Structure formats: structure tokens, C-alpha cells
Short mmCIF file of N, CA, C and O in Angstrom, two decimals:
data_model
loop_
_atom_site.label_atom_id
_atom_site.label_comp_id
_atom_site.label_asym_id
_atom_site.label_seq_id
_atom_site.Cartn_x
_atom_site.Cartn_y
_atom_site.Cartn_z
N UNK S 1 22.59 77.90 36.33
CA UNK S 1 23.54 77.24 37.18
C UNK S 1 23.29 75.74 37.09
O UNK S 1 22.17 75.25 36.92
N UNK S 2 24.36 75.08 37.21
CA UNK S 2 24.24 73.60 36.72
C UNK S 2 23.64 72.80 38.38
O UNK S 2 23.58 73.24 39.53
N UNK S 3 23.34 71.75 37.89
CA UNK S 3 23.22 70.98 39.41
C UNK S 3 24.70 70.22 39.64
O UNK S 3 25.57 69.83 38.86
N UNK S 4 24.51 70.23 41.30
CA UNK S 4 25.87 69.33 41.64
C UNK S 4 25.99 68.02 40.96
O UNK S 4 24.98 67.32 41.01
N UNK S 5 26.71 67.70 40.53
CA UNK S 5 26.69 66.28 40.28
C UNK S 5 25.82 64.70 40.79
O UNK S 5 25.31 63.70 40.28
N UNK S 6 26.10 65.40 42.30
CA UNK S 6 25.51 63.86 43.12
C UNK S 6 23.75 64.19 42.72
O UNK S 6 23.10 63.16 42.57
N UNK S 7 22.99 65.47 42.56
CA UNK S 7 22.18 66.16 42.18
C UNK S 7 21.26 65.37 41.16
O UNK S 7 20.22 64.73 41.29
N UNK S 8 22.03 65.66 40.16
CA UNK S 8 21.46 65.00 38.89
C UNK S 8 21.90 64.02 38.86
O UNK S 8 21.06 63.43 38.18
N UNK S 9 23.13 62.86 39.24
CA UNK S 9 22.64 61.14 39.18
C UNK S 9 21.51 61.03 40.35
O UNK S 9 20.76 60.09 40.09
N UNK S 10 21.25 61.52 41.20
CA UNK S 10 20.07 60.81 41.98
C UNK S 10 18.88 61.38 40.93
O UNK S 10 18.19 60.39 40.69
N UNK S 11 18.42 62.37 40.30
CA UNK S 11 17.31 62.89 39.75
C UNK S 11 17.44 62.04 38.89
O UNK S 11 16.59 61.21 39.20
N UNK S 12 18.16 61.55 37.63
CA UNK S 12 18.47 60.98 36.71
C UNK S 12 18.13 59.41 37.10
O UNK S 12 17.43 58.72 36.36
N UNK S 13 18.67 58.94 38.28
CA UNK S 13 18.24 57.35 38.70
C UNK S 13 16.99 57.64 39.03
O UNK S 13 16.30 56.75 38.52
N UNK S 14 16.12 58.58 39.76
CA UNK S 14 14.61 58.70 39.80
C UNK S 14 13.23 58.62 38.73
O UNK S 14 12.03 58.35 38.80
N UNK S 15 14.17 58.99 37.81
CA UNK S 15 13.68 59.12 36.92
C UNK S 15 13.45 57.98 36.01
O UNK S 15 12.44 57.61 35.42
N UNK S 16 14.65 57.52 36.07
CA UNK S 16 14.91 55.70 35.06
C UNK S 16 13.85 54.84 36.03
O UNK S 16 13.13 53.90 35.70
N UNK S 17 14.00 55.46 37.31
CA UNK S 17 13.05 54.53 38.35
C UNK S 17 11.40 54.42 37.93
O UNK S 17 10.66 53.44 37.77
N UNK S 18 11.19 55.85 37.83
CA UNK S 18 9.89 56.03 37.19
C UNK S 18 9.17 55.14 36.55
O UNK S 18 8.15 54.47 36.71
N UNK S 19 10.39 55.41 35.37
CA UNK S 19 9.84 54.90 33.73
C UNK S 19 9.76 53.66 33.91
O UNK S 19 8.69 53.13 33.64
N UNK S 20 11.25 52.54 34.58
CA UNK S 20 10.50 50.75 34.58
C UNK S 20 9.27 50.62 35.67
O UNK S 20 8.27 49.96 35.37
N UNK S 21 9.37 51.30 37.00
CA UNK S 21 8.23 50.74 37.50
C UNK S 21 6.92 50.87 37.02
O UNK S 21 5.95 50.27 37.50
N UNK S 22 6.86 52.12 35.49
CA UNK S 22 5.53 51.93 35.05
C UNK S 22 5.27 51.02 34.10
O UNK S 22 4.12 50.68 33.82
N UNK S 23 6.62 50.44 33.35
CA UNK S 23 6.56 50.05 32.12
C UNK S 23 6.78 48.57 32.93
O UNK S 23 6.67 47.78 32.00
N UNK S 24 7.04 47.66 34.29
CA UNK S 24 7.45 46.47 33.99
C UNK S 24 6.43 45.64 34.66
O UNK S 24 6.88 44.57 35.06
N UNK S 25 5.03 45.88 34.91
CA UNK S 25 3.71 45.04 34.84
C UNK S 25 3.68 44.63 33.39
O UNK S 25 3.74 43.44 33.09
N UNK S 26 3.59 45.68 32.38
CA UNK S 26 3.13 45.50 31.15
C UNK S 26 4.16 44.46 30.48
O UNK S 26 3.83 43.45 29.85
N UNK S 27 5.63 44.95 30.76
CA UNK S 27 6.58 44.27 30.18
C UNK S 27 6.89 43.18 30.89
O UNK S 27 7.83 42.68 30.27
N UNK S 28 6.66 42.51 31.82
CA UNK S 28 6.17 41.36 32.45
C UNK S 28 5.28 40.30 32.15
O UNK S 28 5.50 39.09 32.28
N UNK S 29 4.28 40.82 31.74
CA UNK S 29 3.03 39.95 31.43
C UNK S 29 3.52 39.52 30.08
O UNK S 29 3.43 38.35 29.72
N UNK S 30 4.11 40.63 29.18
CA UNK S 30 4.36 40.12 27.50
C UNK S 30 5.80 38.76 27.56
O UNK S 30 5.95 37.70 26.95
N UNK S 31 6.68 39.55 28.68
CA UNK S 31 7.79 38.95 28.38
C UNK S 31 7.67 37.60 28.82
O UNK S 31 8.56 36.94 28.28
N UNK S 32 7.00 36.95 29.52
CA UNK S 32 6.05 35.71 30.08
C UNK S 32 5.45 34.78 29.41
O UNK S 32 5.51 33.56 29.55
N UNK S 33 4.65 35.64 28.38
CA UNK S 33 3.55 34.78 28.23
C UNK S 33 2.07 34.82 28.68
O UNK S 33 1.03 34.66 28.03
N UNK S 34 2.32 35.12 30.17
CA UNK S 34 1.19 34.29 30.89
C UNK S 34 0.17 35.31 30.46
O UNK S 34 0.40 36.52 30.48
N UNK S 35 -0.98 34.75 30.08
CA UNK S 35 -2.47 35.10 29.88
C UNK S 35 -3.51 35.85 30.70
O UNK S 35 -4.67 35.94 30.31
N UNK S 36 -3.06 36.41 31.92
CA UNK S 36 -3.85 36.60 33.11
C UNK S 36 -5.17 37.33 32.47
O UNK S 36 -5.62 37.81 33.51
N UNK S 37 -5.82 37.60 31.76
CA UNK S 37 -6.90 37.42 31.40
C UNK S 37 -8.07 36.67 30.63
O UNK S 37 -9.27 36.88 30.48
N UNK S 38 -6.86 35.40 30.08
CA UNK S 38 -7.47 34.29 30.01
C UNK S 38 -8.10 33.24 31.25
O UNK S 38 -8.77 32.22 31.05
N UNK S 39 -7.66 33.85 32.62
CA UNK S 39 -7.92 33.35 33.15
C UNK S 39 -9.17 33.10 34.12
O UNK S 39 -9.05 33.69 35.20
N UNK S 40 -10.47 32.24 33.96
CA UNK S 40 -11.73 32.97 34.30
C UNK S 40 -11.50 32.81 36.02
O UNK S 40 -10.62 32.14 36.56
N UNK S 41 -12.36 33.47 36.57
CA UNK S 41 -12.67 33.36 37.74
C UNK S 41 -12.97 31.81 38.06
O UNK S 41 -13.66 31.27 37.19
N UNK S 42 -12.64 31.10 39.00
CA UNK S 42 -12.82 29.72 39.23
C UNK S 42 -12.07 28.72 38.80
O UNK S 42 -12.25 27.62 39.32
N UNK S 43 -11.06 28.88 37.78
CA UNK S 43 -10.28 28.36 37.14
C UNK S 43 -9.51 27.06 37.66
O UNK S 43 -8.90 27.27 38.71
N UNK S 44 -9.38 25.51 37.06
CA UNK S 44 -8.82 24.89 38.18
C UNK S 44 -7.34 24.68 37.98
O UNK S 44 -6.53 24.58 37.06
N UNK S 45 -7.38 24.67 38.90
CA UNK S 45 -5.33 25.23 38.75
C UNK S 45 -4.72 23.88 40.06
O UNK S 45 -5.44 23.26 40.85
N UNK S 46 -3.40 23.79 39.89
CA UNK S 46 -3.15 22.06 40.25
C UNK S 46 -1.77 22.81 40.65
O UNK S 46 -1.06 23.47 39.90
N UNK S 47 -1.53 22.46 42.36
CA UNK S 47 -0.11 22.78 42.85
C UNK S 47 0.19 21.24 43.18
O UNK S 47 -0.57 20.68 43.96
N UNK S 48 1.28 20.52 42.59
CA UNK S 48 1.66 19.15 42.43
C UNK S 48 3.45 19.05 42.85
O UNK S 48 4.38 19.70 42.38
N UNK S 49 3.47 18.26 43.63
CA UNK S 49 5.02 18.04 44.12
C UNK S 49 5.31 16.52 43.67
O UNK S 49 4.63 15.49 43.65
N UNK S 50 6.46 16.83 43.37
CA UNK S 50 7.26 15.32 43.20
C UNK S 50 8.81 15.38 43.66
O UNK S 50 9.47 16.40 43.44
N UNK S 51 9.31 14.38 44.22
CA UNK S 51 10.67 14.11 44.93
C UNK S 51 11.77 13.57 44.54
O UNK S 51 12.06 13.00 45.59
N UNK S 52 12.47 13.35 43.93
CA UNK S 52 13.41 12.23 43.49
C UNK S 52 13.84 11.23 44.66
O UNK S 52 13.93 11.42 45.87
N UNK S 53 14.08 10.09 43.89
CA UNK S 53 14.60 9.41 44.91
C UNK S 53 16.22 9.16 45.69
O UNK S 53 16.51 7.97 45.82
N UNK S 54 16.86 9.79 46.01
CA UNK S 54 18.23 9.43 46.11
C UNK S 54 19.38 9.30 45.13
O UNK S 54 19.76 8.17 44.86
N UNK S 55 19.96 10.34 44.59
CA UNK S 55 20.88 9.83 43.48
C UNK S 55 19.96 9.96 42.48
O UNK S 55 20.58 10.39 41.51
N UNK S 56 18.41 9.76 42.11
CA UNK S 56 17.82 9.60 40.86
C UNK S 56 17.44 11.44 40.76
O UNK S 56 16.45 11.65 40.06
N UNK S 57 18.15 12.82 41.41
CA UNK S 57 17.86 14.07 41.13
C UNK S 57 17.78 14.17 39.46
O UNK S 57 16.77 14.45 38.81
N UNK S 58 19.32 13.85 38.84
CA UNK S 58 19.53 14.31 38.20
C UNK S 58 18.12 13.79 36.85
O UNK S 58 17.16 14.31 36.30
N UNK S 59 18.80 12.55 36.87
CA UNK S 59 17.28 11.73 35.94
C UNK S 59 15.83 12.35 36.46
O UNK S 59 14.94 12.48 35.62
N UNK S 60 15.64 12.64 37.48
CA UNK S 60 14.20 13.06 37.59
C UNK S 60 14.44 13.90 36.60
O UNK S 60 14.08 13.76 35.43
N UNK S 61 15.11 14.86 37.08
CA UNK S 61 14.94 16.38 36.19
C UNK S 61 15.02 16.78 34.76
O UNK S 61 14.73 17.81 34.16
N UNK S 62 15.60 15.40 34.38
CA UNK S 62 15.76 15.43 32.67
C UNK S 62 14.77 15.16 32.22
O UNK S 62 14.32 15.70 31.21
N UNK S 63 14.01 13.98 33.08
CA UNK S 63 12.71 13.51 32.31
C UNK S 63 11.46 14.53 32.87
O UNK S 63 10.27 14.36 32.58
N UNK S 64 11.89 15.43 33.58
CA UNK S 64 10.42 16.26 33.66
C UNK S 64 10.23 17.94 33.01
O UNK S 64 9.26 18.66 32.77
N UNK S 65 12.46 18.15 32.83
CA UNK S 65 11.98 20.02 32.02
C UNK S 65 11.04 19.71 30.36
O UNK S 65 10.33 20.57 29.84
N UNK S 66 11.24 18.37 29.81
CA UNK S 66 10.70 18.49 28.54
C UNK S 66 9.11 18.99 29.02
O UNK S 66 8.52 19.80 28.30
N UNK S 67 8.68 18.64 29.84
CA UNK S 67 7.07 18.90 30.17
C UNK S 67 6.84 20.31 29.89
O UNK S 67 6.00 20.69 29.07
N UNK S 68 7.70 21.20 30.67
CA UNK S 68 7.53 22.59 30.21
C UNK S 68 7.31 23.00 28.44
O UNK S 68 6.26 23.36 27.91
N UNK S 69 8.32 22.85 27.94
CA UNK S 69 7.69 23.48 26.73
C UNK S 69 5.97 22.45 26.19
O UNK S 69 5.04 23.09 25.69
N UNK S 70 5.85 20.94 26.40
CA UNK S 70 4.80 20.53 25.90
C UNK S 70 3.31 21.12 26.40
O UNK S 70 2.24 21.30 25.81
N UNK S 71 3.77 21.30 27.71
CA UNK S 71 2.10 22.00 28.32
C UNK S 71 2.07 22.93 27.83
O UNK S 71 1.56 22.85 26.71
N UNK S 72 2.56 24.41 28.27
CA UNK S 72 3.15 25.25 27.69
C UNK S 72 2.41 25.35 26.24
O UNK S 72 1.63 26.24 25.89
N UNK S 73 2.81 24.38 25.57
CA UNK S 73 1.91 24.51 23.98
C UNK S 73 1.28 23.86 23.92
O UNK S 73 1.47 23.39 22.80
N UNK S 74 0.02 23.03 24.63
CA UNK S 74 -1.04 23.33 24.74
C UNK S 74 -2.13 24.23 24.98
O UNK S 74 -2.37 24.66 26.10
N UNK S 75 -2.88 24.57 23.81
CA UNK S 75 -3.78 25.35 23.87
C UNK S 75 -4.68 25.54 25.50
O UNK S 75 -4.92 26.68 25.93
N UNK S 76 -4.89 24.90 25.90
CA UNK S 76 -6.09 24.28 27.10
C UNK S 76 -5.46 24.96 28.19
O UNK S 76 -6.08 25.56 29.07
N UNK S 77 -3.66 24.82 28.08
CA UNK S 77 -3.14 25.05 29.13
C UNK S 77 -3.01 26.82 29.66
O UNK S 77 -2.75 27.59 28.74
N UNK S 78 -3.14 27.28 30.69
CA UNK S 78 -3.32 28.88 30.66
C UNK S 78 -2.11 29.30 31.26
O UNK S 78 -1.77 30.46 31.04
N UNK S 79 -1.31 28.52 32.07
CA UNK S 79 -0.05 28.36 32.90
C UNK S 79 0.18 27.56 33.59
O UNK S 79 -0.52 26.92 34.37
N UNK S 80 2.00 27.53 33.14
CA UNK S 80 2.36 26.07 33.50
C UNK S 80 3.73 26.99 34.09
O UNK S 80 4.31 27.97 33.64
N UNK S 81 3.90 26.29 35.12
CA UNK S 81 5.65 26.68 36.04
C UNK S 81 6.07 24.99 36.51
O UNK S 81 5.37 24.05 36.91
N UNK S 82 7.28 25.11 36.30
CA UNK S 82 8.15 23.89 37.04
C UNK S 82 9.37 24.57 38.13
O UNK S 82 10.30 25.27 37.74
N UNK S 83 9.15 24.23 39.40
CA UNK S 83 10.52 24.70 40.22
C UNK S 83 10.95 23.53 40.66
O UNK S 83 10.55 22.36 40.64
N UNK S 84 12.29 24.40 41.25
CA UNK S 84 12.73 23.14 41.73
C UNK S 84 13.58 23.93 42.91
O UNK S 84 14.39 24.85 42.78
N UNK S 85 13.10 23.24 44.15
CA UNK S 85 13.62 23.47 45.30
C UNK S 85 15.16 23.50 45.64
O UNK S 85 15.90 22.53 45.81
N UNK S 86 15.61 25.41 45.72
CA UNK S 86 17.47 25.62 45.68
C UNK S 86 17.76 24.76 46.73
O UNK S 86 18.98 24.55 46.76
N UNK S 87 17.09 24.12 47.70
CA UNK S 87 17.70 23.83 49.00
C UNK S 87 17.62 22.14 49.05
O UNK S 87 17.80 21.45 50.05
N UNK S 88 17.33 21.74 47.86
CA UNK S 88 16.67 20.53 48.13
C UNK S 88 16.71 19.75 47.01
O UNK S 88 15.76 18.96 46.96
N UNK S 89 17.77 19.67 45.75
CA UNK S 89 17.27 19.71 44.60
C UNK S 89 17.01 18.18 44.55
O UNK S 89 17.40 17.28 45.28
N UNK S 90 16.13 18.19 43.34
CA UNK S 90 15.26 16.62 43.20
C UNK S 90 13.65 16.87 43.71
O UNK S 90 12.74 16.05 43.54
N UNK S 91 13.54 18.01 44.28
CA UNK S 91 12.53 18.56 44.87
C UNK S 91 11.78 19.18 43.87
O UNK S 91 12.17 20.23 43.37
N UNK S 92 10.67 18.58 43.51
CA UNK S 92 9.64 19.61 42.19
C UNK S 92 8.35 20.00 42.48
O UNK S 92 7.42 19.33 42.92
N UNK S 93 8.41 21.42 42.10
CA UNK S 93 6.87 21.77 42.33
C UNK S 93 6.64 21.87 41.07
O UNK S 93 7.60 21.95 40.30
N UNK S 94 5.31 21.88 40.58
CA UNK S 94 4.49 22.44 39.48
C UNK S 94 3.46 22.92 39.78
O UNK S 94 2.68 22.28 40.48
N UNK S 95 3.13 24.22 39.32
CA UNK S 95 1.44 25.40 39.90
C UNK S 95 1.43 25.37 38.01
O UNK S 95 2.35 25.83 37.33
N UNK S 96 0.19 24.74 37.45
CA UNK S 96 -0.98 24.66 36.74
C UNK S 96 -2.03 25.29 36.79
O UNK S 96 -2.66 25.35 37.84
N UNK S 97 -2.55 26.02 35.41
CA UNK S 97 -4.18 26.56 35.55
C UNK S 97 -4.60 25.88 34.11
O UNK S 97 -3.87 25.96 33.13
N UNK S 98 -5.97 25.14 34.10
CA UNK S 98 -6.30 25.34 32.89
C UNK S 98 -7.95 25.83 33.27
O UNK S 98 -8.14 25.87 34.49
N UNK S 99 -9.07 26.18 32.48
CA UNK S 99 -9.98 26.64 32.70
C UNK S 99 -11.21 26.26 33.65
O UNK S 99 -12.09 26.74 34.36
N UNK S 100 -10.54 24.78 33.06
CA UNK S 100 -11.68 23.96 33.84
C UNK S 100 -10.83 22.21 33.93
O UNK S 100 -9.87 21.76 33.30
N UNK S 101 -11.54 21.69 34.83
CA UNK S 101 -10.95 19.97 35.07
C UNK S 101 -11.15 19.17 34.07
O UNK S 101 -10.65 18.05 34.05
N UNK S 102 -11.99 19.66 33.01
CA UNK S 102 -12.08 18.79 32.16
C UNK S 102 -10.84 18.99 31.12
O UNK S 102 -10.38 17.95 30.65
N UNK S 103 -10.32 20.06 30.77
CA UNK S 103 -8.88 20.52 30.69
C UNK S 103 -8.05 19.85 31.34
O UNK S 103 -7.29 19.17 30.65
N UNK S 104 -7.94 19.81 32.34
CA UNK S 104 -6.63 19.28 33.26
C UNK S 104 -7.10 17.78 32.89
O UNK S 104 -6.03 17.29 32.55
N UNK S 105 -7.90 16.95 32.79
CA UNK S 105 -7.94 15.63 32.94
C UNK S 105 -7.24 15.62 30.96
O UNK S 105 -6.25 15.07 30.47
N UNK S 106 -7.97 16.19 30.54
CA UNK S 106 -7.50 15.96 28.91
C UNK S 106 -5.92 16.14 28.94
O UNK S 106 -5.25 15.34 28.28
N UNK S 107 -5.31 17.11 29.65
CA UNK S 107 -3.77 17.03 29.79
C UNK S 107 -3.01 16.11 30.40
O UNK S 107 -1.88 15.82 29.99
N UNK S 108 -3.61 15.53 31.52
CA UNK S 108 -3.41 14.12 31.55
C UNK S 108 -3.47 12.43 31.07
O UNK S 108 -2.78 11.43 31.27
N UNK S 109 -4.54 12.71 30.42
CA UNK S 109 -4.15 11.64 29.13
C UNK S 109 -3.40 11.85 27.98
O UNK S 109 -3.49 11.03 27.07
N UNK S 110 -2.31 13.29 27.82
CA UNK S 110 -1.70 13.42 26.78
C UNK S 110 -0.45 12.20 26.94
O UNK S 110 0.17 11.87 27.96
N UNK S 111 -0.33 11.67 25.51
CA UNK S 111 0.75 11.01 26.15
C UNK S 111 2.20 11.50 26.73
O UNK S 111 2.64 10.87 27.70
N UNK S 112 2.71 12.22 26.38
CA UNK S 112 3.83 12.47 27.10
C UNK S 112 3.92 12.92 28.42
O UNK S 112 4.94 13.16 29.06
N UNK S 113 2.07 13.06 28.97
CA UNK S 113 2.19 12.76 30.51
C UNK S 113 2.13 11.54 31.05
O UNK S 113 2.81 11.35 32.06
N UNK S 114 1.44 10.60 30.59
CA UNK S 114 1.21 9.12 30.49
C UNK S 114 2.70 8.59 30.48
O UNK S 114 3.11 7.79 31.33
N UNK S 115 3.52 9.11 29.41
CA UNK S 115 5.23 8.36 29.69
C UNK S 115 5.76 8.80 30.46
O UNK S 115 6.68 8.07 30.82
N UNK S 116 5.64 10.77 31.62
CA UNK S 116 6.37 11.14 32.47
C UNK S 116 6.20 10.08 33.82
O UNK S 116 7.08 9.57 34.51
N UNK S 117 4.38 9.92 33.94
CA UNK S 117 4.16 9.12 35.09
C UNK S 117 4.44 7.94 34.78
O UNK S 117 4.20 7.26 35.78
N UNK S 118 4.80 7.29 33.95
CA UNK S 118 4.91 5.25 33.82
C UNK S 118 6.86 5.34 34.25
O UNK S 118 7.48 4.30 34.51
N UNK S 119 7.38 6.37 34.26
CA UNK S 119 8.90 6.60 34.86
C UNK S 119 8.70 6.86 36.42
O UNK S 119 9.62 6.45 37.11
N UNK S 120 7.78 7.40 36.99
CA UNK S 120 8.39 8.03 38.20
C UNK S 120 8.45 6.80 38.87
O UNK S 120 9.52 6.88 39.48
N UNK S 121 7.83 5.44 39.20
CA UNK S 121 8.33 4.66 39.91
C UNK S 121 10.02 4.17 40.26
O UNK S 121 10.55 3.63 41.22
N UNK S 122 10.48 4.66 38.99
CA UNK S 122 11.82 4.26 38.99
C UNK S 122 12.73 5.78 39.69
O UNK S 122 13.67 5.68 40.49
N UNK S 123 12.41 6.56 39.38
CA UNK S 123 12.47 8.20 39.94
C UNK S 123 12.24 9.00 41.48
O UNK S 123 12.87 9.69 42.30
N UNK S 124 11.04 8.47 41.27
CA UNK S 124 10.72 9.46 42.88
C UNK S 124 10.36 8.52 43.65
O UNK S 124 10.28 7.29 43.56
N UNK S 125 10.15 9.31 44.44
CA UNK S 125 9.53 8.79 46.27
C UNK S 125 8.22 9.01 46.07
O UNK S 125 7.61 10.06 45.85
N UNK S 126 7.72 7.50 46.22
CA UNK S 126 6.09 7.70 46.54
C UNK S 126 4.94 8.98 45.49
O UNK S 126 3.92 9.54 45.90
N UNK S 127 5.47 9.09 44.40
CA UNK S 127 4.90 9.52 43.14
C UNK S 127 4.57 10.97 43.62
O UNK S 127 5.30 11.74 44.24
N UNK S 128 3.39 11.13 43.20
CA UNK S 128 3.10 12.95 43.07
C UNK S 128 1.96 13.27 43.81
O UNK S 128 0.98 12.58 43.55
N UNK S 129 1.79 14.37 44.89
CA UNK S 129 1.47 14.75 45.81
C UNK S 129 0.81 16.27 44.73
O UNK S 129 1.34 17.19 44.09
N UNK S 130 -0.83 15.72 45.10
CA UNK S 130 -1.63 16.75 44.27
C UNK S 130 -2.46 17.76 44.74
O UNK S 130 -3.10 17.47 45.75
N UNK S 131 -2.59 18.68 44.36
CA UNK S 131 -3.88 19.85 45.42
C UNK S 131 -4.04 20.55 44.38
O UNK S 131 -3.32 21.24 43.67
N UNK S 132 -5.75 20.07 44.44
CA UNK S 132 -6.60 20.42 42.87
C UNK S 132 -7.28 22.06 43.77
O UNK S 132 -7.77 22.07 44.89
N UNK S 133 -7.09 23.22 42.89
CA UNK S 133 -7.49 24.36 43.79
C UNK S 133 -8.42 25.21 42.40
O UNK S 133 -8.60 25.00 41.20
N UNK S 134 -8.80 26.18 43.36
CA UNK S 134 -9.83 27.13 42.49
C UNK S 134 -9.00 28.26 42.57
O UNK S 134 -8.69 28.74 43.66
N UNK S 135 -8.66 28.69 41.62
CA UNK S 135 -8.48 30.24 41.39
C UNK S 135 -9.39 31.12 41.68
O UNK S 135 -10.50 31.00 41.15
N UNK S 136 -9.11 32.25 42.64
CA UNK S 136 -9.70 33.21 42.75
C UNK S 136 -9.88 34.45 42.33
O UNK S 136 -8.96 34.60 41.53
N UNK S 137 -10.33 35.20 42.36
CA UNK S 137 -10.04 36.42 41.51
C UNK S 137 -10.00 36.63 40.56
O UNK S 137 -9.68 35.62 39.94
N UNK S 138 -10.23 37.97 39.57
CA UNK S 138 -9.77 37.96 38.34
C UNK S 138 -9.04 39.06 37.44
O UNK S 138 -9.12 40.27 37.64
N UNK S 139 -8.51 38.61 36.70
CA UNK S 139 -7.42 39.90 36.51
C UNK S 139 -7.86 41.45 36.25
O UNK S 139 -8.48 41.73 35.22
N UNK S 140 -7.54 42.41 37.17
CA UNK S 140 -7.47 43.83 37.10
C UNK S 140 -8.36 43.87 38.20
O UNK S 140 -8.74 45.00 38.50
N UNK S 141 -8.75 43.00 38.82
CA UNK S 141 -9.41 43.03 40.01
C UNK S 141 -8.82 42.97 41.39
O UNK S 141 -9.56 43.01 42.38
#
């Protein structure tokens, strides 16, 4: 005897349910990038805000998505995110990890961070608002 219809689409959607919630940690981490086991315990990682100034949204934002792909391909770098606040735009966060500060300081003398910061005077409000943090934990833990 067959199942009712409504029967087998709910068994059938249970089932599809199954299979991504086991498959989309794994397919997450690949489809990303991100390294989470490159990442050691202690790691210093940098949550950094910057503002635009009035009218200067749009220019902030041109001169700061190139940053993404350059950190990004840096080796040193373990993860790099740029947001930008839906409610607020001109509003930027960036959450950074590299292993250690001596990393993060070497990414800061790259030059094309050296030319992002010699712009923001003309750009933002009162420059970039920094919080140097330790990563905790470590992955599968």
C-alpha cells in the first residue's frame, strides 16, 4: 500500500533534512575557506571598526572591499571578514585572526594597509577603533 501523499513529502523533506544538516559543517568550512584548525589556541585576532564620514559612505567602501581579497591572500592571515552595518551603512567592522601579533603588526606594514590608513582622514570619523583579543578555544573542542 502506497503512503498518502502529504506522508511521503514530509518523510522525503526529513530526509533531505538529514543529509544537509550532516553534510553543511563540512560543506561550510570548505565553501569558506576558513582554516579553523589553523587556528592555535591563543591566537591574536583584532575586532576593528571604522565610520565614514557623512556622504564619504560610498568612498569609504570602495577604498576598503579591495582589503578583503589582499589579507585574505596573505599567508600569515588565518581570517579576515569585512561587514558593514545594514542599518548604518558607512559603518565597518573587521574580526581578524592571525597566529600571533607579530603577524598582525607585519600586516600592518603591508603597504596597501599603509595606503588604506593615509586615506581615512579624508573618509572617516576619528579613524579606527581597535580591540586586540585572544582567541579561545580550539577547533573540535
Amino acid at each position: 500500500m502506497r503512503s498518502p501523499l502529504p506522508m511521503r513529502v514530509a518523510l522525503n523533506a526529513l530526509s533531505a533534512a538529514v543529509l544537509l544538516t550532516s553534510a553543511v559543517p563540512a560543506l561550510a568550512e570548505e565553501a569558506i575557506g576558513i582554516r579553523y584548525d589553523a587556528v592555535p589556541h591563543g591566537a591574536y585576532s583584532i575586532v576593528a571598526e571604522v565610520r565614514a564620514k557623512p556622504g564619504k559612505e560610498k568612498e569609504l567602501r570602495e577604498a576598503t572591499l579591495p582589503l578583503v581579497a589582499l589579507v585574505r591572500s596573505d599567508p600569515k592571515n588565518l581570517v579576515y571578514f569585512l561587514q558593514e552595518d545594514r542599518e548604518s551603512p558607512g559603518h565597518f567592522i573587521f574580526y581578524e585572526i592571525f597566529a600571533n601579533q607579530a603577524d598582525f603588526e607585519a600586516h600592518n606594514a603591508m603597504p596597501y594597509v599603509k595606503d588604506w590608513f593615509a586615506k581615512l582622514p579624508e573618509l572617516a570619523q576619528g579613524g579606527v577603533t581597535v580591540m586586540r583579543m585572544e582567541t579561545l578555544g580550539k577547533a573540535g573542542k
